[in-house]
């Protein structure tokens, strides 16, 4: 009897410990959901021509998920299908500290990319957490480690966010960069409310509408149109999203953020291009959401419409966010680029590349895919 009571007590204590541990792990979830725009921030949002009265809207209609696709999505989720994770470790490099030219790219994985342009450093969509989720125990898990800790990044001139989805805007990373860097955060309208909640000083938050430019360290940083959506909880499109143009005295960079293909790329190319390099979203596409993420072939079309020279793919390899094979996006991109005679570079996570002298594409991903 005494032994049974001891076992029951042990089970109760173990259960209580598990509940306490889960509660501790989930304590930050409300904060991770972000903040709600209010006051002058909300008033400025309402003045935007892209705000419809209740939310932001794309310039052309967007279907986030094709109607009637619930059954198809469930079948895709359960199917053995293509390999959605690499078969072996993804090769990760520690980038060299010194720039090789006046325009270098360091891709850290997924969309997180450092651009070193004319002696300045701009970091796009930094995510260093193990999961892109508001909860540390759930959500897509990182497939490779970050090439370097966020605390060891060199001094930055600007930190640029494309939109507020968890795989592009990460609370823990923002808090780290707030503590370790002095650079401002450049974000679309409304996204500053999240940063406010996470302790970013107001003087380090710059919010822009489409086609607005902020000048920092001699660089023009312009938020431009994208075809996507926003939201971290249950509301849809409470903040703006976008792509970005980075312009120095001689060099120009375009970053798509997340976007479906749309005819606005030709306008953006005519207005802001041509570009020395484009950072193009190529992964997490599906026939079930054709309007919000480009396929690799559409990324090539957008690159051409923008007047891009070198194409560097992003938004693949790090998190499983769709049902295609892990290596499929870059395989399709490489094939299309060869057919169209385009210059591309496919760096390993952490690999530094010079835009003018990129490494030859060596299909490194096929050895682990």
PDB file of N, CA and C in Angstrom, residues 84-145:
ATOM      1  N   UNK A  84      10.382  16.181 -47.660  1.00  0.00           N
ATOM      2  CA  UNK A  84      10.230  17.577 -47.266  1.00  0.00           C
ATOM      3  C   UNK A  84      11.350  18.058 -46.362  1.00  0.00           C
ATOM      4  N   UNK A  85      12.195  17.146 -45.929  1.00  0.00           N
ATOM      5  CA  UNK A  85      13.354  17.501 -45.121  1.00  0.00           C
ATOM      6  C   UNK A  85      14.599  16.913 -45.763  1.00  0.00           C
ATOM      7  N   UNK A  86      15.738  17.545 -45.592  1.00  0.00           N
ATOM      8  CA  UNK A  86      16.961  16.982 -46.180  1.00  0.00           C
ATOM      9  C   UNK A  86      17.301  15.636 -45.561  1.00  0.00           C
ATOM     10  N   UNK A  87      17.934  14.777 -46.353  1.00  0.00           N
ATOM     11  CA  UNK A  87      18.302  13.449 -45.876  1.00  0.00           C
ATOM     12  C   UNK A  87      19.522  13.494 -44.960  1.00  0.00           C
ATOM     13  N   UNK A  88      20.331  14.522 -45.087  1.00  0.00           N
ATOM     14  CA  UNK A  88      21.527  14.673 -44.265  1.00  0.00           C
ATOM     15  C   UNK A  88      21.659  16.093 -43.769  1.00  0.00           C
ATOM     16  N   UNK A  89      22.701  16.376 -43.008  1.00  0.00           N
ATOM     17  CA  UNK A  89      22.890  17.729 -42.478  1.00  0.00           C
ATOM     18  C   UNK A  89      23.081  18.761 -43.591  1.00  0.00           C
ATOM     19  N   UNK A  90      22.426  19.888 -43.454  1.00  0.00           N
ATOM     20  CA  UNK A  90      22.623  20.995 -44.380  1.00  0.00           C
ATOM     21  C   UNK A  90      23.985  21.622 -44.086  1.00  0.00           C
ATOM     22  N   UNK A  91      24.847  21.775 -45.092  1.00  0.00           N
ATOM     23  CA  UNK A  91      26.153  22.387 -44.835  1.00  0.00           C
ATOM     24  C   UNK A  91      26.011  23.855 -44.459  1.00  0.00           C
ATOM     25  N   UNK A  92      26.588  24.211 -43.335  1.00  0.00           N
ATOM     26  CA  UNK A  92      26.508  25.574 -42.816  1.00  0.00           C
ATOM     27  C   UNK A  92      27.919  26.118 -42.662  1.00  0.00           C
ATOM     28  N   UNK A  93      28.151  27.320 -43.156  1.00  0.00           N
ATOM     29  CA  UNK A  93      29.465  27.944 -43.091  1.00  0.00           C
ATOM     30  C   UNK A  93      29.436  29.148 -42.161  1.00  0.00           C
ATOM     31  N   UNK A  94      30.567  29.457 -41.587  1.00  0.00           N
ATOM     32  CA  UNK A  94      30.724  30.703 -40.835  1.00  0.00           C
ATOM     33  C   UNK A  94      31.254  31.748 -41.812  1.00  0.00           C
ATOM     34  N   UNK A  95      30.512  32.821 -42.041  1.00  0.00           N
ATOM     35  CA  UNK A  95      30.946  33.765 -43.076  1.00  0.00           C
ATOM     36  C   UNK A  95      32.239  34.471 -42.682  1.00  0.00           C
ATOM     37  N   UNK A  96      33.048  34.755 -43.685  1.00  0.00           N
ATOM     38  CA  UNK A  96      34.249  35.543 -43.445  1.00  0.00           C
ATOM     39  C   UNK A  96      33.838  36.934 -42.991  1.00  0.00           C
ATOM     40  N   UNK A  97      34.683  37.555 -42.167  1.00  0.00           N
ATOM     41  CA  UNK A  97      34.319  38.838 -41.570  1.00  0.00           C
ATOM     42  C   UNK A  97      34.447  39.999 -42.542  1.00  0.00           C
ATOM     43  N   UNK A  98      35.395  39.922 -43.442  1.00  0.00           N
ATOM     44  CA  UNK A  98      35.688  41.060 -44.313  1.00  0.00           C
ATOM     45  C   UNK A  98      34.888  40.994 -45.609  1.00  0.00           C
ATOM     46  N   UNK A  99      34.389  42.153 -46.045  1.00  0.00           N
ATOM     47  CA  UNK A  99      33.703  42.220 -47.338  1.00  0.00           C
ATOM     48  C   UNK A  99      34.687  41.964 -48.469  1.00  0.00           C
ATOM     49  N   UNK A 100      34.214  41.299 -49.515  1.00  0.00           N
ATOM     50  CA  UNK A 100      35.053  41.015 -50.675  1.00  0.00           C
ATOM     51  C   UNK A 100      34.905  42.062 -51.769  1.00  0.00           C
ATOM     52  N   UNK A 101      33.839  42.861 -51.691  1.00  0.00           N
ATOM     53  CA  UNK A 101      33.573  43.846 -52.741  1.00  0.00           C
ATOM     54  C   UNK A 101      32.670  44.925 -52.164  1.00  0.00           C
ATOM     55  N   UNK A 102      32.190  45.820 -53.018  1.00  0.00           N
ATOM     56  CA  UNK A 102      31.264  46.835 -52.527  1.00  0.00           C
ATOM     57  C   UNK A 102      29.818  46.363 -52.534  1.00  0.00           C
ATOM     58  N   UNK A 103      29.599  45.074 -52.871  1.00  0.00           N
ATOM     59  CA  UNK A 103      28.259  44.488 -52.768  1.00  0.00           C
ATOM     60  C   UNK A 103      28.388  42.989 -52.514  1.00  0.00           C
ATOM     61  N   UNK A 104      28.251  42.608 -51.258  1.00  0.00           N
ATOM     62  CA  UNK A 104      28.313  41.211 -50.834  1.00  0.00           C
ATOM     63  C   UNK A 104      26.972  40.795 -50.243  1.00  0.00           C
ATOM     64  N   UNK A 105      26.691  39.501 -50.332  1.00  0.00           N
ATOM     65  CA  UNK A 105      25.485  38.917 -49.753  1.00  0.00           C
ATOM     66  C   UNK A 105      25.900  37.788 -48.820  1.00  0.00           C
ATOM     67  N   UNK A 106      25.325  37.748 -47.626  1.00  0.00           N
ATOM     68  CA  UNK A 106      25.462  36.597 -46.733  1.00  0.00           C
ATOM     69  C   UNK A 106      24.057  36.123 -46.390  1.00  0.00           C
ATOM     70  N   UNK A 107      23.714  34.935 -46.878  1.00  0.00           N
ATOM     71  CA  UNK A 107      22.398  34.338 -46.609  1.00  0.00           C
ATOM     72  C   UNK A 107      22.537  33.421 -45.408  1.00  0.00           C
ATOM     73  N   UNK A 108      21.781  33.706 -44.340  1.00  0.00           N
ATOM     74  CA  UNK A 108      21.871  32.913 -43.119  1.00  0.00           C
ATOM     75  C   UNK A 108      20.876  31.756 -43.086  1.00  0.00           C
ATOM     76  N   UNK A 109      19.974  31.707 -44.043  1.00  0.00           N
ATOM     77  CA  UNK A 109      18.940  30.683 -44.083  1.00  0.00           C
ATOM     78  C   UNK A 109      17.566  31.318 -44.152  1.00  0.00           C
ATOM     79  N   UNK A 110      16.614  30.600 -44.773  1.00  0.00           N
ATOM     80  CA  UNK A 110      15.260  31.072 -45.020  1.00  0.00           C
ATOM     81  C   UNK A 110      15.323  32.441 -45.699  1.00  0.00           C
ATOM     82  N   UNK A 111      14.724  33.475 -45.109  1.00  0.00           N
ATOM     83  CA  UNK A 111      14.777  34.798 -45.742  1.00  0.00           C
ATOM     84  C   UNK A 111      15.821  35.704 -45.113  1.00  0.00           C
ATOM     85  N   UNK A 112      16.465  35.271 -44.051  1.00  0.00           N
ATOM     86  CA  UNK A 112      17.402  36.118 -43.312  1.00  0.00           C
ATOM     87  C   UNK A 112      18.672  36.336 -44.121  1.00  0.00           C
ATOM     88  N   UNK A 113      18.925  37.572 -44.499  1.00  0.00           N
ATOM     89  CA  UNK A 113      20.022  37.889 -45.412  1.00  0.00           C
ATOM     90  C   UNK A 113      20.681  39.196 -45.018  1.00  0.00           C
ATOM     91  N   UNK A 114      22.002  39.185 -44.992  1.00  0.00           N
ATOM     92  CA  UNK A 114      22.785  40.392 -44.753  1.00  0.00           C
ATOM     93  C   UNK A 114      23.295  40.904 -46.091  1.00  0.00           C
ATOM     94  N   UNK A 115      23.039  42.169 -46.362  1.00  0.00           N
ATOM     95  CA  UNK A 115      23.563  42.832 -47.551  1.00  0.00           C
ATOM     96  C   UNK A 115      24.622  43.828 -47.097  1.00  0.00           C
ATOM     97  N   UNK A 116      25.840  43.671 -47.597  1.00  0.00           N
ATOM     98  CA  UNK A 116      26.910  44.634 -47.337  1.00  0.00           C
ATOM     99  C   UNK A 116      27.119  45.435 -48.625  1.00  0.00           C
ATOM    100  N   UNK A 117      26.701  46.687 -48.583  1.00  0.00           N
ATOM    101  CA  UNK A 117      26.643  47.507 -49.782  1.00  0.00           C
ATOM    102  C   UNK A 117      27.386  48.819 -49.535  1.00  0.00           C
ATOM    103  N   UNK A 118      28.457  49.016 -50.300  1.00  0.00           N
ATOM    104  CA  UNK A 118      29.231  50.254 -50.245  1.00  0.00           C
ATOM    105  C   UNK A 118      29.646  50.597 -48.811  1.00  0.00           C
ATOM    106  N   UNK A 119      30.069  49.572 -48.072  1.00  0.00           N
ATOM    107  CA  UNK A 119      30.564  49.781 -46.720  1.00  0.00           C
ATOM    108  C   UNK A 119      29.505  49.838 -45.641  1.00  0.00           C
ATOM    109  N   UNK A 120      28.231  49.671 -45.995  1.00  0.00           N
ATOM    110  CA  UNK A 120      27.157  49.639 -45.004  1.00  0.00           C
ATOM    111  C   UNK A 120      26.582  48.229 -44.917  1.00  0.00           C
ATOM    112  N   UNK A 121      25.883  47.963 -43.812  1.00  0.00           N
ATOM    113  CA  UNK A 121      25.305  46.631 -43.599  1.00  0.00           C
ATOM    114  C   UNK A 121      23.815  46.752 -43.302  1.00  0.00           C
ATOM    115  N   UNK A 122      23.022  45.996 -44.062  1.00  0.00           N
ATOM    116  CA  UNK A 122      21.575  45.974 -43.882  1.00  0.00           C
ATOM    117  C   UNK A 122      21.143  44.527 -43.737  1.00  0.00           C
ATOM    118  N   UNK A 123      20.406  44.224 -42.678  1.00  0.00           N
ATOM    119  CA  UNK A 123      19.946  42.864 -42.395  1.00  0.00           C
ATOM    120  C   UNK A 123      18.459  42.767 -42.677  1.00  0.00           C
ATOM    121  N   UNK A 124      18.080  41.797 -43.519  1.00  0.00           N
ATOM    122  CA  UNK A 124      16.679  41.578 -43.867  1.00  0.00           C
ATOM    123  C   UNK A 124      16.096  40.399 -43.088  1.00  0.00           C
ATOM    124  N   UNK A 125      14.895  40.601 -42.557  1.00  0.00           N
ATOM    125  CA  UNK A 125      14.051  39.563 -41.948  1.00  0.00           C
ATOM    126  C   UNK A 125      14.818  38.598 -41.045  1.00  0.00           C
ATOM    127  N   UNK A 126      15.426  39.096 -39.978  1.00  0.00           N
ATOM    128  CA  UNK A 126      16.227  38.223 -39.112  1.00  0.00           C
ATOM    129  C   UNK A 126      15.374  37.284 -38.262  1.00  0.00           C
ATOM    130  N   UNK A 127      15.633  35.993 -38.374  1.00  0.00           N
ATOM    131  CA  UNK A 127      14.974  34.977 -37.540  1.00  0.00           C
ATOM    132  C   UNK A 127      16.049  34.005 -37.073  1.00  0.00           C
ATOM    133  N   UNK A 128      16.334  34.021 -35.774  1.00  0.00           N
ATOM    134  CA  UNK A 128      17.334  33.118 -35.202  1.00  0.00           C
ATOM    135  C   UNK A 128      16.719  32.048 -34.302  1.00  0.00           C
ATOM    136  N   UNK A 129      15.430  32.103 -34.047  1.00  0.00           N
ATOM    137  CA  UNK A 129      14.805  31.138 -33.143  1.00  0.00           C
ATOM    138  C   UNK A 129      14.765  29.748 -33.754  1.00  0.00           C
ATOM    139  N   UNK A 130      14.579  28.752 -32.885  1.00  0.00           N
ATOM    140  CA  UNK A 130      14.547  27.370 -33.324  1.00  0.00           C
ATOM    141  C   UNK A 130      13.257  27.046 -34.077  1.00  0.00           C
ATOM    142  N   UNK A 131      12.198  27.774 -33.782  1.00  0.00           N
ATOM    143  CA  UNK A 131      10.921  27.569 -34.470  1.00  0.00           C
ATOM    144  C   UNK A 131      10.375  28.921 -34.925  1.00  0.00           C
ATOM    145  N   UNK A 132       9.678  28.931 -36.052  1.00  0.00           N
ATOM    146  CA  UNK A 132       8.977  30.151 -36.470  1.00  0.00           C
ATOM    147  C   UNK A 132       7.526  30.009 -36.016  1.00  0.00           C
ATOM    148  N   UNK A 133       7.301  30.430 -34.784  1.00  0.00           N
ATOM    149  CA  UNK A 133       6.027  30.177 -34.114  1.00  0.00           C
ATOM    150  C   UNK A 133       5.956  31.060 -32.877  1.00  0.00           C
ATOM    151  N   UNK A 134       4.751  31.372 -32.386  1.00  0.00           N
ATOM    152  CA  UNK A 134       4.663  32.089 -31.120  1.00  0.00           C
ATOM    153  C   UNK A 134       4.950  31.197 -29.918  1.00  0.00           C
ATOM    154  N   UNK A 135       4.907  29.864 -30.128  1.00  0.00           N
ATOM    155  CA  UNK A 135       5.115  28.911 -29.041  1.00  0.00           C
ATOM    156  C   UNK A 135       6.433  28.171 -29.244  1.00  0.00           C
ATOM    157  N   UNK A 136       7.259  28.047 -28.205  1.00  0.00           N
ATOM    158  CA  UNK A 136       8.567  27.402 -28.375  1.00  0.00           C
ATOM    159  C   UNK A 136       8.508  25.903 -28.556  1.00  0.00           C
ATOM    160  N   UNK A 137       7.349  25.275 -28.297  1.00  0.00           N
ATOM    161  CA  UNK A 137       7.241  23.820 -28.382  1.00  0.00           C
ATOM    162  C   UNK A 137       6.432  23.370 -29.592  1.00  0.00           C
ATOM    163  N   UNK A 138       6.009  24.278 -30.442  1.00  0.00           N
ATOM    164  CA  UNK A 138       5.174  23.924 -31.598  1.00  0.00           C
ATOM    165  C   UNK A 138       5.561  24.806 -32.775  1.00  0.00           C
ATOM    166  N   UNK A 139       5.163  24.366 -33.963  1.00  0.00           N
ATOM    167  CA  UNK A 139       5.441  25.141 -35.158  1.00  0.00           C
ATOM    168  C   UNK A 139       6.650  24.617 -35.909  1.00  0.00           C
ATOM    169  N   UNK A 140       6.842  25.081 -37.146  1.00  0.00           N
ATOM    170  CA  UNK A 140       7.952  24.596 -37.982  1.00  0.00           C
ATOM    171  C   UNK A 140       9.303  24.768 -37.292  1.00  0.00           C
ATOM    172  N   UNK A 141      10.077  23.683 -37.269  1.00  0.00           N
ATOM    173  CA  UNK A 141      11.362  23.664 -36.577  1.00  0.00           C
ATOM    174  C   UNK A 141      12.498  23.834 -37.573  1.00  0.00           C
ATOM    175  N   UNK A 142      13.501  24.555 -37.160  1.00  0.00           N
ATOM    176  CA  UNK A 142      14.661  24.844 -38.000  1.00  0.00           C
ATOM    177  C   UNK A 142      15.349  23.552 -38.441  1.00  0.00           C
ATOM    178  N   UNK A 143      15.724  23.479 -39.729  1.00  0.00           N
ATOM    179  CA  UNK A 143      16.381  22.301 -40.299  1.00  0.00           C
ATOM    180  C   UNK A 143      17.901  22.388 -40.258  1.00  0.00           C
ATOM    181  N   UNK A 144      18.419  23.537 -39.966  1.00  0.00           N
ATOM    182  CA  UNK A 144      19.870  23.693 -39.800  1.00  0.00           C
ATOM    183  C   UNK A 144      20.117  24.809 -38.801  1.00  0.00           C
ATOM    184  N   UNK A 145      21.221  24.798 -38.097  1.00  0.00           N
ATOM    185  CA  UNK A 145      21.486  25.860 -37.126  1.00  0.00           C
ATOM    186  C   UNK A 145      21.839  27.161 -37.832  1.00  0.00           C
TER     187      UNK A 145
END
